[in-house]
CSV table of C-alpha atoms in Angstrom, one decimal:
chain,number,residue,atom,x,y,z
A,154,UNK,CA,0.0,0.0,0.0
A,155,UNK,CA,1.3,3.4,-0.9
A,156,UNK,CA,1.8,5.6,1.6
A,157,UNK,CA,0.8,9.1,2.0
A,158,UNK,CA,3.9,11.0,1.4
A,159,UNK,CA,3.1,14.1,3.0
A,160,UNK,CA,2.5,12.7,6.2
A,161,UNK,CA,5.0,11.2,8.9
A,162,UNK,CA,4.7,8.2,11.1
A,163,UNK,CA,2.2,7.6,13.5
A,164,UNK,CA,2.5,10.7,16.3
A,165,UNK,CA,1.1,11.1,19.8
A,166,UNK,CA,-1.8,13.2,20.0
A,167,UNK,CA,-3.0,14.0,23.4
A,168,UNK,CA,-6.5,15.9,24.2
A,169,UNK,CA,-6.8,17.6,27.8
A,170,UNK,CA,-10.5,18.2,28.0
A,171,UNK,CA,-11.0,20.9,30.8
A,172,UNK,CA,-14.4,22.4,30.6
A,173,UNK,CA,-17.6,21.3,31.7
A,174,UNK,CA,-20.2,20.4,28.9
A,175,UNK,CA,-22.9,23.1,27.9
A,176,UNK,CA,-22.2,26.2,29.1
A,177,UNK,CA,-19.4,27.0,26.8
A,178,UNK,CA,-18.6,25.0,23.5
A,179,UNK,CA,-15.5,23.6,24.7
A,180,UNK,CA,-16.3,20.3,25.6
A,181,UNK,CA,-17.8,19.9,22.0
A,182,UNK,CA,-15.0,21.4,20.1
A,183,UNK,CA,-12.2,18.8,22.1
A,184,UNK,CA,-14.4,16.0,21.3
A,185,UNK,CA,-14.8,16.7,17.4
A,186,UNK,CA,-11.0,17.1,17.4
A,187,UNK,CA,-10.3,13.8,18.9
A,188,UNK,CA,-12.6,12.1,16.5
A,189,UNK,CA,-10.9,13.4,13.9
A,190,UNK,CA,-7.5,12.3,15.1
A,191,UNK,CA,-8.7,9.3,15.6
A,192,UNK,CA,-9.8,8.7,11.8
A,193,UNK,CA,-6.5,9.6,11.1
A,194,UNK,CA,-5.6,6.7,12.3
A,195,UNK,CA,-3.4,8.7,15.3
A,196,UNK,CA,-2.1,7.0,19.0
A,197,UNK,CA,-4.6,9.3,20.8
A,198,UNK,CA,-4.8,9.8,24.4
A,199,UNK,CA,-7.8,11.5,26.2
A,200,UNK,CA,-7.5,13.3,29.4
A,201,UNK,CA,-10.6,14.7,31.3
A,202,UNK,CA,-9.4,17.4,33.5
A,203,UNK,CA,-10.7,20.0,35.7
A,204,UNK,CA,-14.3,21.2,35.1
A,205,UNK,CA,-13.9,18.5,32.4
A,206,UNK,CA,-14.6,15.5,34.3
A,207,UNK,CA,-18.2,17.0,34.5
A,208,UNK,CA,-18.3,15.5,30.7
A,209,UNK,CA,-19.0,12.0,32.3
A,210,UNK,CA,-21.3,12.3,34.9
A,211,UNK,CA,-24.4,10.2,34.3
A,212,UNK,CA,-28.0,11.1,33.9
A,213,UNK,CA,-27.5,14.4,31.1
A,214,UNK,CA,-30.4,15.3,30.1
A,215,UNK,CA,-29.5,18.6,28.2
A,216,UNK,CA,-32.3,17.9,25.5
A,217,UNK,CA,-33.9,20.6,28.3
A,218,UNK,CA,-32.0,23.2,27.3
A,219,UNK,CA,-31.9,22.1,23.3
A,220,UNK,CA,-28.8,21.1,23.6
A,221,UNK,CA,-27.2,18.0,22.3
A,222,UNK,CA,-26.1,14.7,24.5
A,223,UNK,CA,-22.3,15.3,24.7
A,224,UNK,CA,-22.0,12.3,27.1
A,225,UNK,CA,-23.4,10.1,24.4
A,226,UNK,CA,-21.0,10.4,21.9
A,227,UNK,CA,-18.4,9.0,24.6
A,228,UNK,CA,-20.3,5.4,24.4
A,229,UNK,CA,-18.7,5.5,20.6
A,230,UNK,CA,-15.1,6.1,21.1
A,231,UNK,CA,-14.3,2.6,21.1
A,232,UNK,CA,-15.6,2.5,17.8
A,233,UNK,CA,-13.1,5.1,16.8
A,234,UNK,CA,-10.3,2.8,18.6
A,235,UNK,CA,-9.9,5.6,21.0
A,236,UNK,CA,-9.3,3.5,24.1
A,237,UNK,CA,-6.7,5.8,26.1
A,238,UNK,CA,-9.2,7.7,28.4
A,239,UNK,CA,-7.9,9.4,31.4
A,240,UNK,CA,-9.7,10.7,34.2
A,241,UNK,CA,-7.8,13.3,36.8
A,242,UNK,CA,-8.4,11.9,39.9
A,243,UNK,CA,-8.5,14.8,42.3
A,244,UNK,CA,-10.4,17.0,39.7
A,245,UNK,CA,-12.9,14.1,40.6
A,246,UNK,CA,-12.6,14.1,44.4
A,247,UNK,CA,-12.9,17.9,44.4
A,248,UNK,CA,-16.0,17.8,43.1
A,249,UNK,CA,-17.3,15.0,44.8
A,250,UNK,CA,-17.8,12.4,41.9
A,251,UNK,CA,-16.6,8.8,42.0
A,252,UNK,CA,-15.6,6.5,39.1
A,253,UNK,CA,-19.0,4.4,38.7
A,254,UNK,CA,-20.8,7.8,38.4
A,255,UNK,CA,-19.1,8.3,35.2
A,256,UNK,CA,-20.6,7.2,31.9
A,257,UNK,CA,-17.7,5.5,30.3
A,258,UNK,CA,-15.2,3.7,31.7
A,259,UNK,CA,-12.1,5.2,32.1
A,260,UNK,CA,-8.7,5.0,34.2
A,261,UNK,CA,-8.9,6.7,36.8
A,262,UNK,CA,-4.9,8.7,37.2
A,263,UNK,CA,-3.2,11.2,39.1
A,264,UNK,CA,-1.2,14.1,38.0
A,265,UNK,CA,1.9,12.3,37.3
A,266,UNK,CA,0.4,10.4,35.1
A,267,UNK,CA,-0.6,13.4,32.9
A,268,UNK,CA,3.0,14.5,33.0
A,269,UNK,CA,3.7,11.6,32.1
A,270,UNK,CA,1.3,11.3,29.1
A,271,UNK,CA,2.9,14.9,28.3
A,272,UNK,CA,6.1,14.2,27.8
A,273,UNK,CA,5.2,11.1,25.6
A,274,UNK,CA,3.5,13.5,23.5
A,275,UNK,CA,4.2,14.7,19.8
A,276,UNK,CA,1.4,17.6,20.0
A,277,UNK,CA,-1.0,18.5,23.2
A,278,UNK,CA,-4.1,20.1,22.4
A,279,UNK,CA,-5.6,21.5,26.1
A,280,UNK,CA,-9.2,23.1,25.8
B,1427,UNK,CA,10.9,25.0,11.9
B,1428,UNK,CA,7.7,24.7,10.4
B,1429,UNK,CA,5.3,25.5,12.9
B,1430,UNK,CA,1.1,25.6,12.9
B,1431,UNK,CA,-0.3,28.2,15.2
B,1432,UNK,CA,-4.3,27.3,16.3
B,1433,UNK,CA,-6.4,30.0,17.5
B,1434,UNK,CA,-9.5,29.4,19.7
B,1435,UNK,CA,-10.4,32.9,20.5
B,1436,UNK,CA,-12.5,35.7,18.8
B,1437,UNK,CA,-10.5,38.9,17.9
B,1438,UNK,CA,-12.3,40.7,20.4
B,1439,UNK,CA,-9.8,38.5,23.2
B,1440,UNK,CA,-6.1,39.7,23.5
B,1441,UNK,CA,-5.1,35.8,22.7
B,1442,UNK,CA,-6.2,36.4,19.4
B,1443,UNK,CA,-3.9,39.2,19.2
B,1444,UNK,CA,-0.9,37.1,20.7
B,1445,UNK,CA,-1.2,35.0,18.0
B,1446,UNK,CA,-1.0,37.1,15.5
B,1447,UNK,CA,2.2,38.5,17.6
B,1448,UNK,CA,3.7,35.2,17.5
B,1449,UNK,CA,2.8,34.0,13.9
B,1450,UNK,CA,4.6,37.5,12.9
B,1451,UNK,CA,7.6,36.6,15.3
B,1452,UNK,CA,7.9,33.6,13.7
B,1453,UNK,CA,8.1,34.2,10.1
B,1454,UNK,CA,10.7,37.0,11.0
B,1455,UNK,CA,12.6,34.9,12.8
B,1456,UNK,CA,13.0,32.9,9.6
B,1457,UNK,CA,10.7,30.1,10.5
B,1458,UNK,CA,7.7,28.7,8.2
B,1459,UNK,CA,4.5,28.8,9.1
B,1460,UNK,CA,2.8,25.7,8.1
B,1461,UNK,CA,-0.7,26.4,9.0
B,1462,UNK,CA,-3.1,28.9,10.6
B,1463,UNK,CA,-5.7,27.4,11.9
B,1464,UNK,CA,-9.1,29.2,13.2
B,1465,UNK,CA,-11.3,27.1,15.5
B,1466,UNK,CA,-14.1,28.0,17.3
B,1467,UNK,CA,-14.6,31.4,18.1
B,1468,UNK,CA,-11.0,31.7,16.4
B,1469,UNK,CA,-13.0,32.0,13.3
B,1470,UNK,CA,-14.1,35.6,13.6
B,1471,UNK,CA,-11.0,36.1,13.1
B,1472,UNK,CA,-11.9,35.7,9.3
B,1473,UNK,CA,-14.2,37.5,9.6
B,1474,UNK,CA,-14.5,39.8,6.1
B,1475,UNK,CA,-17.4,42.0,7.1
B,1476,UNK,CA,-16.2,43.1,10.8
B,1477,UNK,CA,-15.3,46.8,10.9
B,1478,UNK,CA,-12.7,47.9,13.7
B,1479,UNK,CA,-13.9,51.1,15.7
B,1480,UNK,CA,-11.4,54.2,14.8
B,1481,UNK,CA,-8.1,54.4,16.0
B,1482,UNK,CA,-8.0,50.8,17.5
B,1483,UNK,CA,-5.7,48.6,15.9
B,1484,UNK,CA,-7.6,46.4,13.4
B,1485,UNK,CA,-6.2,42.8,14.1
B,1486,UNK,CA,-8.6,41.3,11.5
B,1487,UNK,CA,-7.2,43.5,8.8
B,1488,UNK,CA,-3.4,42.7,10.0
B,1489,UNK,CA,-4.2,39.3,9.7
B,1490,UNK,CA,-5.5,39.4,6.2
B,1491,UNK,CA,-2.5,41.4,5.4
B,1492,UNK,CA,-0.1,39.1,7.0
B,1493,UNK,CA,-1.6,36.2,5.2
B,1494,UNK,CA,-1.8,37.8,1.7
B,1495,UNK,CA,2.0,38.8,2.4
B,1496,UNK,CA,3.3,35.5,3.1
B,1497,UNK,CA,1.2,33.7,1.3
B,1498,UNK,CA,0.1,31.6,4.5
B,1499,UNK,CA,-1.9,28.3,4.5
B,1500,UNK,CA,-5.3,30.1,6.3
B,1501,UNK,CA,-8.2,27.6,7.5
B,1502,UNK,CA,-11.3,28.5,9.3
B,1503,UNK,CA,-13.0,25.8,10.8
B,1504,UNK,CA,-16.3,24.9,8.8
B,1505,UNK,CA,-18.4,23.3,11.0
B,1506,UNK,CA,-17.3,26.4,13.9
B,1507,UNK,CA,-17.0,29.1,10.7
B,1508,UNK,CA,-20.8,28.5,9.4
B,1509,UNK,CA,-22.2,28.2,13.3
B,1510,UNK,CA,-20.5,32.2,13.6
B,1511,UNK,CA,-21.9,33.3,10.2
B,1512,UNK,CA,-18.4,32.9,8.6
B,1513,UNK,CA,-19.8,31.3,5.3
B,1514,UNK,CA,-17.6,31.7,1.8
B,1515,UNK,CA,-19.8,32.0,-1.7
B,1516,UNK,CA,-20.1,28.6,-2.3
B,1517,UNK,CA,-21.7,28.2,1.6
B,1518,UNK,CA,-24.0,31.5,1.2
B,1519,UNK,CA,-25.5,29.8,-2.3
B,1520,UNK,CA,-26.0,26.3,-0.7
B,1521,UNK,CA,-27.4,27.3,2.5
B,1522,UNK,CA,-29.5,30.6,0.4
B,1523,UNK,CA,-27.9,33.0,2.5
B,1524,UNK,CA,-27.8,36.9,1.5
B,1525,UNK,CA,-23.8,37.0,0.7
B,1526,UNK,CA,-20.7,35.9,2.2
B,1527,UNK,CA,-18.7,36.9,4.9
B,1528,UNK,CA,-15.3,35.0,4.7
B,1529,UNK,CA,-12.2,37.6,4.7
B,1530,UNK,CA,-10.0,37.1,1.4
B,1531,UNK,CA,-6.7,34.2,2.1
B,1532,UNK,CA,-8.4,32.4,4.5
B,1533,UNK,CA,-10.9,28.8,3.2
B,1534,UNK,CA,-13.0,27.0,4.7
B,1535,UNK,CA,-12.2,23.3,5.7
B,1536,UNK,CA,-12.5,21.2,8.3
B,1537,UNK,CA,-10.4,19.6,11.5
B,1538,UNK,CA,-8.8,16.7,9.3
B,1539,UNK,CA,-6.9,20.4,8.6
B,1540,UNK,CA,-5.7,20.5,12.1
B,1541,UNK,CA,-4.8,16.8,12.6
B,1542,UNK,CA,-2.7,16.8,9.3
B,1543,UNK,CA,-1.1,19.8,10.4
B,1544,UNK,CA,-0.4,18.2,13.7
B,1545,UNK,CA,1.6,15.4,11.4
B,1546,UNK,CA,3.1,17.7,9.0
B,1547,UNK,CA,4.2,20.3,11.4
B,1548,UNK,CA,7.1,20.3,14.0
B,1549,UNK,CA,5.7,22.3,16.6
B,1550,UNK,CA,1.9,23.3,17.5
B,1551,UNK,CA,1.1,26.7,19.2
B,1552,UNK,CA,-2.3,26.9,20.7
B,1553,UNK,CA,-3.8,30.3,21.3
B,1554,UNK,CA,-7.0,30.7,23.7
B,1555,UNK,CA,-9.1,32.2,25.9
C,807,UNK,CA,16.4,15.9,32.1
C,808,UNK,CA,16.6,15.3,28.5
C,809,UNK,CA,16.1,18.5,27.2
C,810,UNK,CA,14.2,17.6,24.1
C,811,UNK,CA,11.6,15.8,26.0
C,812,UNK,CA,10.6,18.8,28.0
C,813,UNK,CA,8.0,21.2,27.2
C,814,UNK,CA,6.6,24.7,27.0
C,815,UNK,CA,3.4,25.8,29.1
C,816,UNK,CA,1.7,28.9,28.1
C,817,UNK,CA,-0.4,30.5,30.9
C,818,UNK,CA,-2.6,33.2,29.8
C,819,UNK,CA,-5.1,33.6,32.6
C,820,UNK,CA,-4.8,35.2,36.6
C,821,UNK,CA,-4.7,32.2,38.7
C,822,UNK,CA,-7.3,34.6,40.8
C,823,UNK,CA,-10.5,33.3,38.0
C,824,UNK,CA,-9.3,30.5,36.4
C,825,UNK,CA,-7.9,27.3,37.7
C,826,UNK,CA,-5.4,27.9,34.3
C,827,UNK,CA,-2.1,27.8,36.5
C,828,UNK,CA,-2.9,25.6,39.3
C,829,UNK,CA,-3.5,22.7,37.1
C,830,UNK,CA,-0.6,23.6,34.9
C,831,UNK,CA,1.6,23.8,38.3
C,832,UNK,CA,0.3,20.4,39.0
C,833,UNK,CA,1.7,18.6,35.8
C,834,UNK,CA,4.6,20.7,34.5
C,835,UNK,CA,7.8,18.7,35.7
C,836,UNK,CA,11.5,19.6,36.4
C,837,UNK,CA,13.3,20.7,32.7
C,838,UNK,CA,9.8,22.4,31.5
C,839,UNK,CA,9.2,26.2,31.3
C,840,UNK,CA,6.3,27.8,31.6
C,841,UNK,CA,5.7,31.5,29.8
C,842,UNK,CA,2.9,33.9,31.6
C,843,UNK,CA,1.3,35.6,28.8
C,844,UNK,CA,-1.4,38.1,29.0
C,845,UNK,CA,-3.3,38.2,32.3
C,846,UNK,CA,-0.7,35.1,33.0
C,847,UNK,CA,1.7,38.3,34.2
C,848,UNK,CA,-0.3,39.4,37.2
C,849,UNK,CA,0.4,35.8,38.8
C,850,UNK,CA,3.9,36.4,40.4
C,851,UNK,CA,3.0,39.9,41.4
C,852,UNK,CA,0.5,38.2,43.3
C,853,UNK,CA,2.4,34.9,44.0
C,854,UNK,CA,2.2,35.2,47.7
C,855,UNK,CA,-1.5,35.5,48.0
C,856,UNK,CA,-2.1,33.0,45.2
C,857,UNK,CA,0.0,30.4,47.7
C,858,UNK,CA,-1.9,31.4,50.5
C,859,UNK,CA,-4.9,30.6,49.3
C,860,UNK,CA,-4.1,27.4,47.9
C,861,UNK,CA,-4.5,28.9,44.2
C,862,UNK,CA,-1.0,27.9,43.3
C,863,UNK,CA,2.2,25.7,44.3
C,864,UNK,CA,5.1,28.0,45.6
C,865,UNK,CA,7.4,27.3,43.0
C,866,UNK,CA,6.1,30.9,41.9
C,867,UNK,CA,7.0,32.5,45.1
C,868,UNK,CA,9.8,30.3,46.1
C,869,UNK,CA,12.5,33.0,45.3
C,870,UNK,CA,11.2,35.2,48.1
C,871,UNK,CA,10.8,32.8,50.4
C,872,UNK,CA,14.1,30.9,49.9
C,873,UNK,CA,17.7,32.1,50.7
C,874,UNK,CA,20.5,31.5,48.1
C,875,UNK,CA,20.3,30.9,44.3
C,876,UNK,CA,16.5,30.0,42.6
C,877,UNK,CA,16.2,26.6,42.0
C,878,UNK,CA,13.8,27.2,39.5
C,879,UNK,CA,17.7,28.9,37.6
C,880,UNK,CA,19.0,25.9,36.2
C,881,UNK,CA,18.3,23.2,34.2
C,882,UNK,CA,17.1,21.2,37.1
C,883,UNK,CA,13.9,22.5,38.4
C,884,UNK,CA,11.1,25.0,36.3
C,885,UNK,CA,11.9,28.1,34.6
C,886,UNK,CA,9.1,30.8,34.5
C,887,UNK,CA,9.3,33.3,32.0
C,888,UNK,CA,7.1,36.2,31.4
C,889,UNK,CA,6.0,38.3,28.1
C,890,UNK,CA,7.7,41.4,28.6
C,891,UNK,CA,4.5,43.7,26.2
C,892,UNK,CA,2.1,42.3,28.8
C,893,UNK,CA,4.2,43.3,31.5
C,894,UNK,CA,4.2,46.5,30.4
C,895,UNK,CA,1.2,47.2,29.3
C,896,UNK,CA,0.2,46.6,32.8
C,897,UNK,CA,2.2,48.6,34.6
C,898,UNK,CA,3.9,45.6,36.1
C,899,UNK,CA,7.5,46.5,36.2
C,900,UNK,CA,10.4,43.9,35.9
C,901,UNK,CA,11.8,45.0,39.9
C,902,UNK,CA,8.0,44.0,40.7
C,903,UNK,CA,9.1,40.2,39.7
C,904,UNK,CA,10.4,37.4,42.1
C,905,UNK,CA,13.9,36.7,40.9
C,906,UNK,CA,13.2,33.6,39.1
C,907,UNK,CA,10.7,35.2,36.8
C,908,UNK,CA,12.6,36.4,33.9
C,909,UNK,CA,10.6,39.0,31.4
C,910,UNK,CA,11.3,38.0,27.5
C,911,UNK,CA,10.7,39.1,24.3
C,912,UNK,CA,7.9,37.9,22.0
C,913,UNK,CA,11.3,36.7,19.9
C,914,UNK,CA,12.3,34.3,22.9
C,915,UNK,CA,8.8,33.2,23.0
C,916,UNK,CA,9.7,31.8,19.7
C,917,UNK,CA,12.6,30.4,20.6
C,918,UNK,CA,11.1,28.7,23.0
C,919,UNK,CA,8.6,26.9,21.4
C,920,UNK,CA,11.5,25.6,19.0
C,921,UNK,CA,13.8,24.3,21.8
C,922,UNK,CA,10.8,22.4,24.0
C,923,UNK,CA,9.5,19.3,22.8
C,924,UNK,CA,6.0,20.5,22.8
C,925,UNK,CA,4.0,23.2,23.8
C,926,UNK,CA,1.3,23.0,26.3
C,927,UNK,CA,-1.7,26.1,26.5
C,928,UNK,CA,-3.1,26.7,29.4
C,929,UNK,CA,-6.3,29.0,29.6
């Protein structure tokens, strides 16, 4: 198979989702760019920080304020092979929310795990 | 280096204007500028019908110049640019809107834009507010 | 530290309304940088109070409270930088900075992104 000559080898692409999900179009704008990275065929990783872990908590019904179900589209991302999901721990604790209150699941980290993640990282896109 | 520079934020927020500072920086400091990339809010940044209040510097109007200068790879966001009422000619007849509003140097695409720049480039600046 | 596996954070924000800095403070590791941009600047003019009320780690105060050379001066430890315009254009004079804060030029901000690894926005 030929490959695409413009493009390098595989990079790491990690996504630090920081903002909680309908106030502000954050949320929606980190997961669009993950998808995309992921059809590219990208290592991905996924990081819910912050207000972020808000993303995740079960029971959103924003169809009350027309908006669309964000925590939905998290069911798919195994069908985009985008397996390498994060969750900040204290950003968690801090607000009171434990791992089977989430939607998905994810693996549950602490900050040096992020650093980590970081500095494995080609590109680190942090919305 | 070739670098891409991503902007999040409306002209209207000094980030916006940082990375307009930088992308300048850059190309003076020799480097190549792989990509612009407007996202979100960043789009109004490409904005063509936006008019700067007197005597305030007119970052929208720098950019277009800076762009049309160096010939700069520009791309607003679609899906954020016709959200904003950023919409080029071919948009404005599809959609049977009353004109266009896309600045001149900049096209609309979408965020397989940003992840190939992500490849292609060797460093990604994020601007936001 | 290998220097090329280090990287750049970018902190735009006061540490006073957004939780910007604290969470970069909480990740960036000894060999990064991190550049205050914009309302980024105010935070070691306020680095004290920001400590005190648990709004950021004291690596951004540690000059004043520490005797001898800043850690943070090497290549061990974090350098803080911040963007000399925004300095100036508010009224934050270079005497007003701990030590260890060192005002640059947007041409070093450049620089900067080329020599780290990556860089990391935080706002």
């Amino acid at each position: 198979m030929m490959e695409n000559s413009a493009l390098p080898t595989r990079k790491v692409l990690t996504f630090i989702s920081r903002r909680a999900p309908y106030g502000q179009g954050g949320a929606k704008a980190m997961l669009d760019m993950v998808l995309s990275a992921a059809v590219f065929d990208q290592q991905v990783n996924y990081v819910f920080m912050d207000d972020g872990v808000q993303q995740l908590r079960r029971g959103q019904e924003p169809a009350a304020i027309d908006a669309k179900n964000l925590s939905a589209a998290f069911s798919a991302l195994p069908l985009y092979d985008v397996s390498n999901i994060f969750v900040d721990a204290e950003s968690l604790q801090l607000r009171g929310l434990t791992p089977d209150q989430l939607v998905i699941d994810t693996q549950v980290c602490d900050a040096d795990k992020i650093a980590e993640l970081i500095r494995q990282s080609d590109v680190v896109f942090n919305l | 280096m070739k670098l891409t520079v991503v902007i999040y934020s409306a002209p209207s927020s000094q980030s916006a204007w940082s990375a307009y500072q930088f992308t300048r920086t850059a190309l003076e400091a020799g480097h190549e500028i792989y990509r612009l990339f407007f996202y979100g809010d960043g789009v109004l940044n490409s904005s063509a019908l936006s008019v700067a209040p007197q005597g305030e510097f007119d970052l929208i109007r720098a950019w277009q110049t800076l762009i049309a200068e160096h010939e700069l790879d520009a791309i607003s966001c679609v899906s954020s640019a016709l959200k904003r009422g950023i919409i080029d000619t071919q948009e404005a007849a599809r959609y049977e809107r009353a004109g266009a509003s896309l600045a001149a140097g900049t096209t609309l695409s979408g965020l397989g834009q940003l992840v190939d720049a992500a490849l292609a480039s060797d460093r990604v600046v994020s601007f936001g507010a | 530290m290998n220097p090329t596996l280090s990287t750049l954070h970018t902190v735009n924000k006061s540490a006073f309304g957004s939780d910007a800095l604290a969470s970069c403070l909480r990740v960036a590791r000894s060999g990064d940088a991190i550049l205050l941009l914009e309302d980024g600047v105010y935070n070691p003019v306020d680095a004290a109070a920001l400590v005190g009320a648990g709004l950021a780690r004291d690596i951004l105060a540690e000059n004043q409270s520490r005797a001898g050379p800043a850690p943070t001066g090497g290549s061990e430890g974090i350098r803080i930088y911040a963007l000399r315009e925004d300095l100036q254009a508010r009224g934050i004079a270079a005497e007003q900075l701990p030590a260890h804060v060192e005002p640059i030029a947007y041409k070093d901000f450049v620089a900067l992104v080329c020599t780290h690894r990556r860089t990391v926005s935080w706002f």
